[in-house]
Short mmCIF file of C-alpha atoms and ligand atoms in Angstrom, two decimals:
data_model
loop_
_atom_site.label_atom_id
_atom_site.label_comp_id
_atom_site.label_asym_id
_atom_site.label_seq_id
_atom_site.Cartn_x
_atom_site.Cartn_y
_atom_site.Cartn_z
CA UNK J 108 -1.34 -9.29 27.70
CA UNK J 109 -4.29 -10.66 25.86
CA UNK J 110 -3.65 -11.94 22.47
CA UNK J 111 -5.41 -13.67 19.58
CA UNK J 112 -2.96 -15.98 18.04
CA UNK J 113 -2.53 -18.89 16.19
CA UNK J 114 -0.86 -21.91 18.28
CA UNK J 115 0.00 -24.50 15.71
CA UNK J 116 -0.47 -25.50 12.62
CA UNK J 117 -4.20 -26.63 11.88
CA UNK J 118 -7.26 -25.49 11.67
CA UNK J 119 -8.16 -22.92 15.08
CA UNK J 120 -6.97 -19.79 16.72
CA UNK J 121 -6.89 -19.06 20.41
CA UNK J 122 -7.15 -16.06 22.51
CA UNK J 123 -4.66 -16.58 25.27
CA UNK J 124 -2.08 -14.58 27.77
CA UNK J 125 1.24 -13.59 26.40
CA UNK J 126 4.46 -11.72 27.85
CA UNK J 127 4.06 -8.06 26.53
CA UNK J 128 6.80 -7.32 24.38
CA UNK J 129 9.81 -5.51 25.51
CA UNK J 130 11.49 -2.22 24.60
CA UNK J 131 11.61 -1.50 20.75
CA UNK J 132 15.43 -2.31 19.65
CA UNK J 133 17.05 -0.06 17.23
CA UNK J 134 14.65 1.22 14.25
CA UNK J 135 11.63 -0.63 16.04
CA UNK J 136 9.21 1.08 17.71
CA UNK J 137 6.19 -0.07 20.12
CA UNK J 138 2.96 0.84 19.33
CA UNK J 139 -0.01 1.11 21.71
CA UNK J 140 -3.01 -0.79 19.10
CA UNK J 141 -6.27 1.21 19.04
CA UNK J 142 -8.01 -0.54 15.94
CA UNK J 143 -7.16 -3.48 14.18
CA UNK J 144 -9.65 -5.07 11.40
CA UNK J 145 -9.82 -8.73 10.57
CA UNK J 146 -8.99 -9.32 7.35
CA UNK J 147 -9.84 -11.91 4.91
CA UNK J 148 -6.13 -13.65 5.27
CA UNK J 149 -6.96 -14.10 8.76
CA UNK J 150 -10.01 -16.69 8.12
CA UNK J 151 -7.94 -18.66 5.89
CA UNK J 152 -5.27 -18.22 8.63
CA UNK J 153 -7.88 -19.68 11.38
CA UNK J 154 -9.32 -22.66 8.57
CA UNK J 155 -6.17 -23.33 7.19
CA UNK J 156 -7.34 -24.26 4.05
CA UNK J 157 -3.76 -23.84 2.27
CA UNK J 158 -1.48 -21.28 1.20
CA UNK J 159 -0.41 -19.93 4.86
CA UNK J 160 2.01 -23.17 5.27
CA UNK J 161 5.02 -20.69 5.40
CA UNK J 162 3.66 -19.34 8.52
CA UNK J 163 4.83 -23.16 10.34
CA UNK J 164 8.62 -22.23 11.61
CA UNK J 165 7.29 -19.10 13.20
CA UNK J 166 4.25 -20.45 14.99
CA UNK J 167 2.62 -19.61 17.62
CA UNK J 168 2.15 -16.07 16.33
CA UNK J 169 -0.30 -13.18 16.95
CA UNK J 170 -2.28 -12.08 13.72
CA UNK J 171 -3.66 -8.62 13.21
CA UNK J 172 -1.93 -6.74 10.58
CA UNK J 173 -4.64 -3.97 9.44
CA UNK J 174 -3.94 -1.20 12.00
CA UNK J 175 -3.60 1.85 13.65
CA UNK J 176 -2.64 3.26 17.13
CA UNK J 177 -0.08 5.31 19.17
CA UNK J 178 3.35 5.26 19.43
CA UNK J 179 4.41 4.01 23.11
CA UNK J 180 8.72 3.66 22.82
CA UNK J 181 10.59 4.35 20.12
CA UNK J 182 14.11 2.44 19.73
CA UNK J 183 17.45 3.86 18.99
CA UNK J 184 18.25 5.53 15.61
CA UNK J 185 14.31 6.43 15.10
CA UNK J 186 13.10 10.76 14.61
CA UNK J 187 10.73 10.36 12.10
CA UNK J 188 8.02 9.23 14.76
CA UNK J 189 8.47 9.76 18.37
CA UNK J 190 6.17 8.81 21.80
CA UNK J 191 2.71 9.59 21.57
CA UNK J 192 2.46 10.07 17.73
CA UNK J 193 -0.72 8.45 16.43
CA UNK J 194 0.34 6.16 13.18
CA UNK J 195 -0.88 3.77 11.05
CA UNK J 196 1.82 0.82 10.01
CA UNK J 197 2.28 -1.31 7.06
CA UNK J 198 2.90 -4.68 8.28
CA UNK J 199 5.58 -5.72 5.36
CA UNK J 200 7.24 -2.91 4.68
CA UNK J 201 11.25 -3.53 3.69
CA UNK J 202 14.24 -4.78 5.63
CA UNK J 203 16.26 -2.33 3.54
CA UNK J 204 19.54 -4.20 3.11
CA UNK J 205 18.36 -7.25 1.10
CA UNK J 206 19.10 -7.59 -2.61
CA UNK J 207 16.33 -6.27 -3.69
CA UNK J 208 16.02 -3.28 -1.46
CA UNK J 209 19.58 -2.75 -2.68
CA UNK J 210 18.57 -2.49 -6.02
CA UNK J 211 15.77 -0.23 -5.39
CA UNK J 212 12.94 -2.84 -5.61
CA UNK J 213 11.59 -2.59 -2.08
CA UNK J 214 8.54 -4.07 -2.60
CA UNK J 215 10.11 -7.02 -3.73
CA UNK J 216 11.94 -7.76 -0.26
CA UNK J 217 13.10 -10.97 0.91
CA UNK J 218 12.86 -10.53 4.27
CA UNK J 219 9.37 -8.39 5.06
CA UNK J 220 8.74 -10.25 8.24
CA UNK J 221 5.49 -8.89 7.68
CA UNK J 222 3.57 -8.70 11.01
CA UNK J 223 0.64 -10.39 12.10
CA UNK J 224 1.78 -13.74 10.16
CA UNK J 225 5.98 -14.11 9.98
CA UNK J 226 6.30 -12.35 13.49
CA UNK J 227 3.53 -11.14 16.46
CA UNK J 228 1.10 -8.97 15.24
CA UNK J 229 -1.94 -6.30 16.33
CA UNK J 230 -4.54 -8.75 17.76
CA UNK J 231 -2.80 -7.58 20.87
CA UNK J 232 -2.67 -4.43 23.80
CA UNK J 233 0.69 -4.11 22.14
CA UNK J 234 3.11 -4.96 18.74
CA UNK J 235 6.56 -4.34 18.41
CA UNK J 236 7.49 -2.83 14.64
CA UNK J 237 10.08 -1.50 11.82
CA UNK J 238 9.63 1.68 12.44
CA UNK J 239 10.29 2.52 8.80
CA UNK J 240 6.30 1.00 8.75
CA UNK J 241 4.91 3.82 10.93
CA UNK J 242 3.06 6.36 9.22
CA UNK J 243 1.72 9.51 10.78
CA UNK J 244 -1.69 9.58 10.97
CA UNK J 245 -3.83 12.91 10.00
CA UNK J 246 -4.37 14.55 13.04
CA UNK J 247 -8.54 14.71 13.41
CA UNK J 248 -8.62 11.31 11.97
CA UNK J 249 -9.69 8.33 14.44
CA UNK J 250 -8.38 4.85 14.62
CA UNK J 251 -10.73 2.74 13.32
CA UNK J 252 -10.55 4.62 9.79
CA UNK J 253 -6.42 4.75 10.24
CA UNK J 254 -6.24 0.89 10.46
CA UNK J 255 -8.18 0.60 7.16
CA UNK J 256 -5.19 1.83 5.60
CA UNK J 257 -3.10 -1.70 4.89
CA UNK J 258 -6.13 -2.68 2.57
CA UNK J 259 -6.98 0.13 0.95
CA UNK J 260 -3.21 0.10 0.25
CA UNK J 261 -3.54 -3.55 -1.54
CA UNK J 262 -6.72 -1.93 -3.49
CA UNK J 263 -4.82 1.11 -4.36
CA UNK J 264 -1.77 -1.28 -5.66
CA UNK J 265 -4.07 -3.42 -8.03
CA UNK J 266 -5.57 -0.11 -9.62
CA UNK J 267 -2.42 0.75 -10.61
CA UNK J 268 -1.29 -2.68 -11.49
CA UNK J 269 -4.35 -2.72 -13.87
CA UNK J 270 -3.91 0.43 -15.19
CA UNK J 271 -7.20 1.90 -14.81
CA UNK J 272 -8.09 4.84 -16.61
CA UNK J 273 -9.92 7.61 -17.73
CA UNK J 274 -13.14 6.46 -19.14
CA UNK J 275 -12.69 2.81 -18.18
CA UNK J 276 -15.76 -0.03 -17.58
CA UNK J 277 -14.13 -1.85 -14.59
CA UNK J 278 -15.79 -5.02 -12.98
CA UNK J 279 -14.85 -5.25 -9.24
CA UNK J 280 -15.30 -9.93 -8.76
CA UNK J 281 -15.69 -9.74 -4.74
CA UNK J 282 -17.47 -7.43 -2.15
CA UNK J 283 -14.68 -7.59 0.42
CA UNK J 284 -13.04 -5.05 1.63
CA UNK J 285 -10.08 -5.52 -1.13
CA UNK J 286 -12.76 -5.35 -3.73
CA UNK J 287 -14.28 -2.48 -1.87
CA UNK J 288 -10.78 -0.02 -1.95
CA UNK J 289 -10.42 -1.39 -5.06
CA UNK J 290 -13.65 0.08 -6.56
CA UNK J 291 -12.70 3.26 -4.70
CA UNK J 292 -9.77 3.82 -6.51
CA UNK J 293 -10.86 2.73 -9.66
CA UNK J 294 -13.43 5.33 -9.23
CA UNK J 295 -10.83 7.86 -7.71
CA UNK J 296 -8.54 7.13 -11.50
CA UNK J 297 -11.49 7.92 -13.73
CA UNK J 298 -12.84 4.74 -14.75
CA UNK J 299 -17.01 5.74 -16.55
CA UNK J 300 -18.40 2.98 -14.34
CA UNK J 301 -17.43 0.89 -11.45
CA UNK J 302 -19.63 -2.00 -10.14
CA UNK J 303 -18.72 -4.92 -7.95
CA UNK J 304 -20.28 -8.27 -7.85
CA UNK J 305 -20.48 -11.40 -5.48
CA UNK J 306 -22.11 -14.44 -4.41
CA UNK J 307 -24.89 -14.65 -1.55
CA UNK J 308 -22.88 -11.87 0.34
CA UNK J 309 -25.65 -9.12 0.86
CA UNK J 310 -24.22 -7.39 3.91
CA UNK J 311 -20.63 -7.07 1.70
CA UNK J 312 -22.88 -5.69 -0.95
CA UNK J 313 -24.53 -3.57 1.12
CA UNK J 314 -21.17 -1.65 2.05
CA UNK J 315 -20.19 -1.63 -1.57
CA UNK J 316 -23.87 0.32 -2.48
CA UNK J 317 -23.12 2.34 1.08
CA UNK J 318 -19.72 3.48 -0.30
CA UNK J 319 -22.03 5.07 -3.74
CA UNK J 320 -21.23 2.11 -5.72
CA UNK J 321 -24.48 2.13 -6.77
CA UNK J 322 -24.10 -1.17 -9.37
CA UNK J 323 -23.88 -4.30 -7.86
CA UNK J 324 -24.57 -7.82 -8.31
CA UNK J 325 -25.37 -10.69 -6.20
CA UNK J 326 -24.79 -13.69 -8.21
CA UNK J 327 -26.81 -15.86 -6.48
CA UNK J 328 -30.03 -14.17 -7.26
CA UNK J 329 -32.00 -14.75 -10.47
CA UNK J 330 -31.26 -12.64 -13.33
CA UNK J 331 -28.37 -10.72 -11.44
CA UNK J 332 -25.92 -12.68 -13.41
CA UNK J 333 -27.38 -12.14 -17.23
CA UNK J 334 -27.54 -8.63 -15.86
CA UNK J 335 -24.07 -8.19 -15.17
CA UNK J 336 -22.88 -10.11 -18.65
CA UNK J 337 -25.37 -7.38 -20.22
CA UNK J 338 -23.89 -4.48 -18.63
CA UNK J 339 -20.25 -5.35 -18.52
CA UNK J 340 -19.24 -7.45 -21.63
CA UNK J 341 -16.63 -5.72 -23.23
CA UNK J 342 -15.46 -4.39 -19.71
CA UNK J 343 -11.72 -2.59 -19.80
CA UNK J 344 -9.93 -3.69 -16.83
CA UNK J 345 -12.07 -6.71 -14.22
CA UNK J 346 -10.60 -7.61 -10.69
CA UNK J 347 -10.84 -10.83 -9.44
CA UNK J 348 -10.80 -10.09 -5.52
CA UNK J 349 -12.60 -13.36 -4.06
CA UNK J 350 -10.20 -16.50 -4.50
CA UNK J 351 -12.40 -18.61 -6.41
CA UNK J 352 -11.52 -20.16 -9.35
CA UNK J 353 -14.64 -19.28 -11.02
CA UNK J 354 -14.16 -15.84 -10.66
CA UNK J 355 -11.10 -16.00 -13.27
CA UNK J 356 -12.97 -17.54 -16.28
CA UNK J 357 -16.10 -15.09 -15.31
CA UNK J 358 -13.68 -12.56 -15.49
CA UNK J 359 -11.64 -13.59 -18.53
CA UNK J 360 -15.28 -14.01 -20.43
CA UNK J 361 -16.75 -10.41 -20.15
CA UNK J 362 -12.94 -8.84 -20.77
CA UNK J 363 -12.76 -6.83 -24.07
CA UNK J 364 -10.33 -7.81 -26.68
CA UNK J 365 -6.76 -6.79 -25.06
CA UNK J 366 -8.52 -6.74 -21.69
CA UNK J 367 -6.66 -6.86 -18.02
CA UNK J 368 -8.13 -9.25 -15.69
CA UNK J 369 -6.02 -8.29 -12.72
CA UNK J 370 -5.95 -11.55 -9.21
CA UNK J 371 -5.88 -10.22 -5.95
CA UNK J 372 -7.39 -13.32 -4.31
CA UNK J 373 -5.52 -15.88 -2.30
CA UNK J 374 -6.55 -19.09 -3.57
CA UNK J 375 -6.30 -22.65 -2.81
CA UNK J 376 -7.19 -24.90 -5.87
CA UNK J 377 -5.64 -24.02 -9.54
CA UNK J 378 -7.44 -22.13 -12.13
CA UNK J 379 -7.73 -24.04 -15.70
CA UNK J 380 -8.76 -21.38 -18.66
CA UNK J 381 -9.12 -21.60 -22.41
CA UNK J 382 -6.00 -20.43 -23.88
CA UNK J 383 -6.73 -20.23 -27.55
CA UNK J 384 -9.28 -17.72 -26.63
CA UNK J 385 -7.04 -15.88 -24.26
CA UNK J 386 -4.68 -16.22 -27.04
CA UNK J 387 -6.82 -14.78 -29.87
CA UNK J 388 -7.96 -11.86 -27.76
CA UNK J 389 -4.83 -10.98 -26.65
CA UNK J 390 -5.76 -10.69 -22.89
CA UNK J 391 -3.61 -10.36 -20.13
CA UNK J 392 -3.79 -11.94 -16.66
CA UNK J 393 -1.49 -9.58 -13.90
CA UNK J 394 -1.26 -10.45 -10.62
CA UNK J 395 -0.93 -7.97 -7.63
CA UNK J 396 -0.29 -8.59 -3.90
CA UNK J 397 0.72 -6.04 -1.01
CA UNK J 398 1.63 -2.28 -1.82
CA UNK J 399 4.42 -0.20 -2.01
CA UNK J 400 5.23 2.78 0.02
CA UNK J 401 3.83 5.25 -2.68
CA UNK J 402 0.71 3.44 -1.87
CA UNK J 403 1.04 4.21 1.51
CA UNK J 404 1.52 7.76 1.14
CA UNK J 405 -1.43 8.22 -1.44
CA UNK J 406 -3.74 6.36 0.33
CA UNK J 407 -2.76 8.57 3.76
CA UNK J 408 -3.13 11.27 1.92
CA UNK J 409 -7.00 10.24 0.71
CA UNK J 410 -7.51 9.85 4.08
CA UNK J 411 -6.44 13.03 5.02
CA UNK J 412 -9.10 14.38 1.91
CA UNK J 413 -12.06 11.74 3.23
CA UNK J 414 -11.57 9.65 5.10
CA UNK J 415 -14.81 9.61 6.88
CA UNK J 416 -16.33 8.93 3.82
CA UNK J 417 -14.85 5.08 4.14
CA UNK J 418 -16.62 4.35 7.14
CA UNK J 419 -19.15 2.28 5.40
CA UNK J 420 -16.84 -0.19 4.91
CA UNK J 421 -16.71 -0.92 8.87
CA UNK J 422 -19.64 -2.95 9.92
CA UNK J 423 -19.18 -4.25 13.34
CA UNK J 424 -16.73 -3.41 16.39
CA UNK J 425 -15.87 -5.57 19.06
CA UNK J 426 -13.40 -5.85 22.27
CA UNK J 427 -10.52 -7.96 21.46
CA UNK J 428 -11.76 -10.42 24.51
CA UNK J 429 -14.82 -10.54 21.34
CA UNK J 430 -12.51 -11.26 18.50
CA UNK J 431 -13.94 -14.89 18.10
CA UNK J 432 -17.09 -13.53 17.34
CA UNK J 433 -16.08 -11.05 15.07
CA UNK J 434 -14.24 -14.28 13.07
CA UNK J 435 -17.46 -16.07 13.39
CA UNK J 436 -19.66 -12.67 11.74
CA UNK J 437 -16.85 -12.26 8.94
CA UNK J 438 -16.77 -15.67 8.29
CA UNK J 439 -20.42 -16.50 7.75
CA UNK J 440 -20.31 -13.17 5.54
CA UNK J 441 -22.77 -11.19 7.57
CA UNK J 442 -19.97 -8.19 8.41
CA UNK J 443 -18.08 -6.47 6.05
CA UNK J 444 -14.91 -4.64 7.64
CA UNK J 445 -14.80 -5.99 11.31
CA UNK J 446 -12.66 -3.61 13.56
CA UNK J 447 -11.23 -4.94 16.94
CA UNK J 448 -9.98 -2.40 19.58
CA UNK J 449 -7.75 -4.40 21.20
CA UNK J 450 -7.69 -1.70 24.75
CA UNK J 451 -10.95 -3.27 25.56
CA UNK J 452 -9.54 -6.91 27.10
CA UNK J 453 -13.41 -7.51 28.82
CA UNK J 454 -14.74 -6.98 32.22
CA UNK J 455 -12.62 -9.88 33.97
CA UNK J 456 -9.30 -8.46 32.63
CA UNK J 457 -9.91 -4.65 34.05
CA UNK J 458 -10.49 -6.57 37.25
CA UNK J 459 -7.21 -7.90 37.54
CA UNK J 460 -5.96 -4.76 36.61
ZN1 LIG S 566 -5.17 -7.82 5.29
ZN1 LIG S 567 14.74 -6.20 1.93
#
């Protein structure tokens, strides 16, 4: 089958012919993939630019780990899903007899596997998975909205990790679609305003202002940064969603005193900050990666309430025999959300068929 994978370490991906995986073993299941998007991981995954090097002992691997499809096989010991079902999966969720998922930290697992960069992910006809990932999907809602779930998961994790609340000025640094679910649920816990900023990245912008986040800045146009210093000095809680170092000390700048400046972003050179100032003003820096499976079920069950109301945040769709172009638009910034349907191989593939 046709997959989009990355060979070896260095910078490059290649879309190439691989055995289709076999039967699901016990608590796996196979799942047919219908939408997959590419995420921001994957473009540091196809530069590598740093902070991937773990993915070395398991290479080659197929990424894609932001989807949704059908359930083809399901392996021994599995009910809660069964042939057919559509589902959604998250890519890391536990191994359930680590440590940690022992001691009823699940989310802390040491061996998440997650798909898509430890073993072969959705850029693909087909991905094996834990079935304790697969999540029913709402019935009347299609693919390409199912397989944003995985990020709007991550955004839905950092709201909570920030403790947004009622009444809260929060500052979304980064128009991706991290910063985008984040903004969403921001909104969704009651925060007074919401507005998300970044840097030459109109088209991101665009889906932010497309979503009804009406305030947003584009840093690299005159005035837009005095504007958003004006408007959100003092802010409550600011997300730094873009994995620039900059983006920190913008953030720590405009916090209020006792302020949460909450990292999402993967980055690859260290952050320096003043810390007498940090100090004096009592802020707090809290990191927050991946979700939990309380995300999972919130998030489906937003979907379930409006789903169709996230489509903004899907820009361009492509065949997976496309899927280098779709790197190429997200990585020059001129998509937001780009979903693959990995069914569509191309014309020459249906041939051999
Ligand atoms: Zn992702
Ligand atoms: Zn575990």
């Amino acid at each position: 089958m046709l997959s989009y994978r990355k060979p070896a370490p260095g910078p490059g991906l290649e879309l190439t012919d691989t055995p289709a995986p076999g039967d699901p073993g016990p608590d796996e299941v196979l799942v047919s993939v219908q939408a997959v998007g590419i995420c921001g991981s994957d473009l540091h995954v196809l530069e590598w630019d740093g902070g991937y090097e773990f993915m070395v002992p398991h290479l080659p691997v197929t990424l894609g780990h932001e989807f949704a499809g059908i359930v083809a096989r399901t392996g021994e010991g599995v009910s809660h899903v069964s042939a057919g079902d559509r589902v959604t999966v998250w890519p890391s969720s536990p191994c359930g007899v680590c440590q940690a998922c022992r001691d009823g930290v699940a989310q802390n697992c040491s061996d998440k596997r997650t798909l898509g960069l430890y073993t072969d992910g959705a850029f693909a006809p087909q991905v094996l998975c834990r079935a304790n990932g697969a999540f029913p999907l709402p019935a009347d809602l299609d693919f390409e909205i199912g397989a944003l779930t995985e990020p709007l998961c991550v955004g839905h994790r950092a709201v909570a990790v920030g403790g947004v609340g009622q009444g809260d000025r929060v500052l979304v640094l980064g128009p991706g679609t991290i910063g985008q679910a984040i903004a969403i649920f921001a909104r969704d816990a009651g925060a007074a305003a919401v507005a998300v900023a970044g840097y030459d990245d109109r088209a991101r912008l665009q889906a932010c202002a497309d979503l009804g986040f009406t305030t947003t800045y584009d840093l690299a146009q005159e005035g837009d940064r005095a504007a958003m210093e004006r408007d959100f000095s003092g802010a409550d809680v600011i997300f730094e969603a873009t994995g620039r170092a900059v983006s920190v000390t913008d953030g720590l700048s405009l916090l209020r005193t006792e302020g949460v400046l909450v990292m999402t972003g993967i980055h690859s050179r260290n952050v320096t900050f003043a810390p007498t100032d940090f100090v004096r003003r009592k802020l707090q820096i809290r990191g927050s990666h991946g979700s939990r499976k309380s995300d999972w079920e919130a998030v489906i069950a937003k979907l379930r309430a409006d789903g169709p109301s996230l489509r903004p945040m899907i820009t361009h769709r492509l065949g997976l025999h496309d899927i280098a172009s779709g790197f190429d638009l997200a990585r020059q910034r001129v998509a937001s959300k780009v979903m693959v349907f990995p069914q569509d191989t191309g014309p020459e593939q249906e041939a051999d068929r």
